[in-house]
């Protein structure tokens, strides 16, 4: 996947879980690696000796939680049990990403009919919730009345709540 970022070219690669392939991708100069087993990729990155990492690694690796942490949690971690799953782009999924030590969280912002910024990946709600509406054609109060298919009490968060609920959780 190659993206033009104005004055920079950003390259991401999809990698298998094969250790040799992970090392090849790490050393290739890519900005990111997409893999099903992120723990194996992190282990490969961390296996470089710190004394040589400045001369070996071509870029500083960044762990980005795409749509926060919306996969099944693979192990118990601060505030979460293995097997739990948060709907993407929710406050719970950001908290899970932070607990998993993500460096950054990617999300998508949409404007509701009544002018409120909300965090949701799609322009519509049907993929993740019980009802399918266009966010831009719907008021916040109606959006927040929908239940997620994941069976959580979370609601589509406003951008303000998303930031306020998570801004003090960064471990650095």
mmCIF file of C-alpha atoms in Angstrom:
data_model
loop_
_atom_site.group_PDB
_atom_site.id
_atom_site.type_symbol
_atom_site.label_atom_id
_atom_site.label_comp_id
_atom_site.label_asym_id
_atom_site.label_seq_id
_atom_site.Cartn_x
_atom_site.Cartn_y
_atom_site.Cartn_z
ATOM 1 C CA UNK A 1 0.000 0.000 0.000
ATOM 2 C CA UNK A 2 1.619 3.261 -1.064
ATOM 3 C CA UNK A 3 0.100 6.591 -0.056
ATOM 4 C CA UNK A 4 1.099 10.043 -1.210
ATOM 5 C CA UNK A 5 1.369 12.277 1.854
ATOM 6 C CA UNK A 6 1.978 15.599 0.088
ATOM 7 C CA UNK A 7 5.766 15.809 0.225
ATOM 8 C CA UNK A 8 6.417 12.293 1.503
ATOM 9 C CA UNK A 9 5.824 8.829 0.170
ATOM 10 C CA UNK A 10 4.546 6.465 2.868
ATOM 11 C CA UNK A 11 4.863 2.721 2.256
ATOM 12 C CA UNK A 12 3.161 -0.012 4.272
ATOM 13 C CA UNK A 13 3.641 -3.720 3.617
ATOM 14 C CA UNK A 14 1.530 -6.739 4.441
ATOM 15 C CA UNK A 15 3.622 -9.422 6.107
ATOM 16 C CA UNK A 16 3.124 -13.063 6.909
ATOM 17 C CA UNK A 17 3.953 -14.329 10.390
ATOM 18 C CA UNK A 18 7.152 -15.892 9.072
ATOM 19 C CA UNK A 19 10.029 -14.539 11.175
ATOM 20 C CA UNK A 20 12.368 -14.161 8.186
ATOM 21 C CA UNK A 21 9.696 -12.195 6.271
ATOM 22 C CA UNK A 22 9.099 -9.933 9.290
ATOM 23 C CA UNK A 23 12.832 -9.142 9.527
ATOM 24 C CA UNK A 24 12.992 -8.452 5.778
ATOM 25 C CA UNK A 25 10.052 -6.061 6.077
ATOM 26 C CA UNK A 26 11.452 -4.305 9.164
ATOM 27 C CA UNK A 27 14.761 -3.692 7.403
ATOM 28 C CA UNK A 28 13.179 -2.668 4.083
ATOM 29 C CA UNK A 29 12.553 0.923 5.111
ATOM 30 C CA UNK A 30 8.799 0.573 5.260
ATOM 31 C CA UNK A 31 6.820 2.891 7.501
ATOM 32 C CA UNK A 32 4.484 0.158 8.677
ATOM 33 C CA UNK A 33 3.786 -3.543 8.695
ATOM 34 C CA UNK A 34 0.286 -4.971 8.542
ATOM 35 C CA UNK A 35 0.148 -8.443 10.085
ATOM 36 C CA UNK A 36 -2.368 -10.706 11.783
ATOM 37 C CA UNK A 37 0.074 -11.486 14.602
ATOM 38 C CA UNK A 38 1.258 -8.131 15.901
ATOM 39 C CA UNK A 39 2.946 -9.737 18.928
ATOM 40 C CA UNK A 40 5.315 -11.648 16.642
ATOM 41 C CA UNK A 41 6.134 -8.409 14.777
ATOM 42 C CA UNK A 42 6.807 -6.587 18.052
ATOM 43 C CA UNK A 43 9.060 -9.460 19.201
ATOM 44 C CA UNK A 44 11.014 -9.208 15.938
ATOM 45 C CA UNK A 45 11.463 -5.436 16.339
ATOM 46 C CA UNK A 46 12.485 -5.765 19.988
ATOM 47 C CA UNK A 47 15.037 -8.481 19.170
ATOM 48 C CA UNK A 48 17.434 -5.877 17.768
ATOM 49 C CA UNK A 49 20.152 -4.983 20.246
ATOM 50 C CA UNK A 50 19.776 -1.344 21.336
ATOM 51 C CA UNK A 51 23.453 -0.638 20.690
ATOM 52 C CA UNK A 52 23.042 -1.347 16.979
ATOM 53 C CA UNK A 53 19.409 -0.396 16.442
ATOM 54 C CA UNK A 54 20.284 3.146 15.312
ATOM 55 C CA UNK A 55 22.349 1.743 12.465
ATOM 56 C CA UNK A 56 20.162 -1.270 11.628
ATOM 57 C CA UNK A 57 16.589 -0.048 11.774
ATOM 58 C CA UNK A 58 15.795 2.317 8.936
ATOM 59 C CA UNK A 59 12.795 3.879 10.657
ATOM 60 C CA UNK A 60 11.554 4.016 14.230
ATOM 61 C CA UNK A 61 8.676 1.523 14.393
ATOM 62 C CA UNK A 62 5.307 2.924 15.413
ATOM 63 C CA UNK A 63 2.486 0.691 16.647
ATOM 64 C CA UNK A 64 -0.771 2.176 15.359
ATOM 65 C CA UNK A 65 -4.077 0.730 16.531
ATOM 66 C CA UNK A 66 -6.266 0.867 13.429
ATOM 67 C CA UNK A 67 -9.756 1.985 14.525
ATOM 68 C CA UNK A 68 -8.354 1.542 18.037
ATOM 69 C CA UNK A 69 -8.231 -2.021 19.418
ATOM 70 C CA UNK A 70 -11.289 -3.772 18.063
ATOM 71 C CA UNK A 71 -9.948 -7.307 17.795
ATOM 72 C CA UNK A 72 -10.339 -10.060 20.348
ATOM 73 C CA UNK A 73 -7.963 -9.221 23.153
ATOM 74 C CA UNK A 74 -5.333 -12.003 23.006
ATOM 75 C CA UNK A 75 -4.260 -11.880 26.663
ATOM 76 C CA UNK A 76 -5.257 -10.307 29.968
ATOM 77 C CA UNK A 77 -4.065 -6.710 30.165
ATOM 78 C CA UNK A 78 -4.786 -3.723 32.350
ATOM 79 C CA UNK A 79 -8.577 -3.448 32.628
ATOM 80 C CA UNK A 80 -9.317 -6.128 30.000
ATOM 81 C CA UNK A 81 -9.671 -9.900 29.904
ATOM 82 C CA UNK A 82 -8.474 -12.190 27.127
ATOM 83 C CA UNK A 83 -11.259 -12.822 24.623
ATOM 84 C CA UNK A 84 -13.042 -9.501 25.187
ATOM 85 C CA UNK A 85 -13.861 -7.551 22.064
ATOM 86 C CA UNK A 86 -14.703 -3.855 21.806
ATOM 87 C CA UNK A 87 -16.551 -2.293 18.886
ATOM 88 C CA UNK A 88 -14.113 -0.278 16.769
ATOM 89 C CA UNK A 89 -13.690 3.459 17.352
ATOM 90 C CA UNK A 90 -15.282 3.348 20.816
ATOM 91 C CA UNK A 91 -13.847 4.706 24.038
ATOM 92 C CA UNK A 92 -13.340 1.121 25.263
ATOM 93 C CA UNK A 93 -11.359 0.241 22.145
ATOM 94 C CA UNK A 94 -9.055 3.241 22.696
ATOM 95 C CA UNK A 95 -8.520 2.218 26.314
ATOM 96 C CA UNK A 96 -7.670 -1.306 25.120
ATOM 97 C CA UNK A 97 -5.210 0.107 22.545
ATOM 98 C CA UNK A 98 -3.508 2.159 25.257
ATOM 99 C CA UNK A 99 -3.364 -0.891 27.557
ATOM 100 C CA UNK A 100 -1.721 -2.792 24.664
ATOM 101 C CA UNK A 101 0.893 0.007 24.418
ATOM 102 C CA UNK A 102 -0.130 1.349 21.011
ATOM 103 C CA UNK A 103 1.822 4.475 20.043
ATOM 104 C CA UNK A 104 -1.131 5.962 18.182
ATOM 105 C CA UNK A 105 -4.780 5.332 17.436
ATOM 106 C CA UNK A 106 -6.339 5.834 14.000
ATOM 107 C CA UNK A 107 -9.991 6.815 13.830
ATOM 108 C CA UNK A 108 -12.566 8.432 11.583
ATOM 109 C CA UNK A 109 -14.645 11.526 12.342
ATOM 110 C CA UNK A 110 -18.100 12.387 10.980
ATOM 111 C CA UNK A 111 -20.466 15.334 11.472
ATOM 112 C CA UNK A 112 -24.020 14.593 12.626
ATOM 113 C CA UNK A 113 -27.089 16.420 11.311
ATOM 114 C CA UNK A 114 -27.137 18.577 14.467
ATOM 115 C CA UNK A 115 -23.480 19.566 14.048
ATOM 116 C CA UNK A 116 -21.702 17.250 16.508
ATOM 117 C CA UNK A 117 -18.445 15.487 15.614
ATOM 118 C CA UNK A 118 -18.622 11.733 16.278
ATOM 119 C CA UNK A 119 -16.108 8.914 15.960
ATOM 120 C CA UNK A 120 -17.202 6.087 13.643
ATOM 121 C CA UNK A 121 -15.356 4.328 10.842
ATOM 122 C CA UNK A 122 -18.149 4.325 8.277
ATOM 123 C CA UNK A 123 -20.468 7.073 7.058
ATOM 124 C CA UNK A 124 -23.302 4.768 8.079
ATOM 125 C CA UNK A 125 -23.989 2.734 11.213
ATOM 126 C CA UNK A 126 -25.270 -0.593 9.869
ATOM 127 C CA UNK A 127 -22.062 -2.616 9.880
ATOM 128 C CA UNK A 128 -21.573 -2.216 13.639
ATOM 129 C CA UNK A 129 -24.969 -1.377 15.129
ATOM 130 C CA UNK A 130 -28.530 -2.630 15.121
ATOM 131 C CA UNK A 131 -29.734 0.151 12.821
ATOM 132 C CA UNK A 132 -28.365 1.454 9.535
ATOM 133 C CA UNK A 133 -28.529 5.224 9.075
ATOM 134 C CA UNK A 134 -26.338 7.861 7.442
ATOM 135 C CA UNK A 135 -24.556 9.743 10.238
ATOM 136 C CA UNK A 136 -24.771 13.099 8.429
ATOM 137 C CA UNK A 137 -28.570 12.689 8.253
ATOM 138 C CA UNK A 138 -29.024 11.744 11.918
ATOM 139 C CA UNK A 139 -29.010 13.678 15.214
ATOM 140 C CA UNK A 140 -26.596 12.684 17.984
ATOM 141 C CA UNK A 141 -29.350 11.609 20.387
ATOM 142 C CA UNK A 142 -30.683 9.096 17.864
ATOM 143 C CA UNK A 143 -27.197 7.766 17.040
ATOM 144 C CA UNK A 144 -26.420 7.235 20.700
ATOM 145 C CA UNK A 145 -29.643 5.262 21.191
ATOM 146 C CA UNK A 146 -28.365 2.479 18.898
ATOM 147 C CA UNK A 147 -26.874 -0.697 20.369
ATOM 148 C CA UNK A 148 -23.657 -2.175 18.975
ATOM 149 C CA UNK A 149 -23.799 -5.706 17.582
ATOM 150 C CA UNK A 150 -20.874 -6.569 19.882
ATOM 151 C CA UNK A 151 -23.240 -6.495 22.872
ATOM 152 C CA UNK A 152 -21.586 -3.689 24.804
ATOM 153 C CA UNK A 153 -23.142 -0.724 26.586
ATOM 154 C CA UNK A 154 -20.920 1.664 24.625
ATOM 155 C CA UNK A 155 -22.398 4.221 22.243
ATOM 156 C CA UNK A 156 -20.990 5.998 19.203
ATOM 157 C CA UNK A 157 -18.822 8.551 20.998
ATOM 158 C CA UNK A 158 -18.610 12.243 20.318
ATOM 159 C CA UNK A 159 -15.108 13.413 19.491
ATOM 160 C CA UNK A 160 -15.168 15.518 22.671
ATOM 161 C CA UNK A 161 -16.005 12.491 24.863
ATOM 162 C CA UNK A 162 -13.498 10.322 22.986
ATOM 163 C CA UNK A 163 -10.694 12.765 23.782
ATOM 164 C CA UNK A 164 -11.821 13.663 27.312
ATOM 165 C CA UNK A 165 -12.200 10.022 28.379
ATOM 166 C CA UNK A 166 -8.792 8.967 27.072
ATOM 167 C CA UNK A 167 -6.448 11.975 27.148
ATOM 168 C CA UNK A 168 -4.984 11.197 30.591
ATOM 169 C CA UNK A 169 -4.451 7.489 29.906
ATOM 170 C CA UNK A 170 -1.243 7.812 27.883
ATOM 171 C CA UNK A 171 1.538 6.034 29.762
ATOM 172 C CA UNK A 172 4.313 8.383 28.618
#
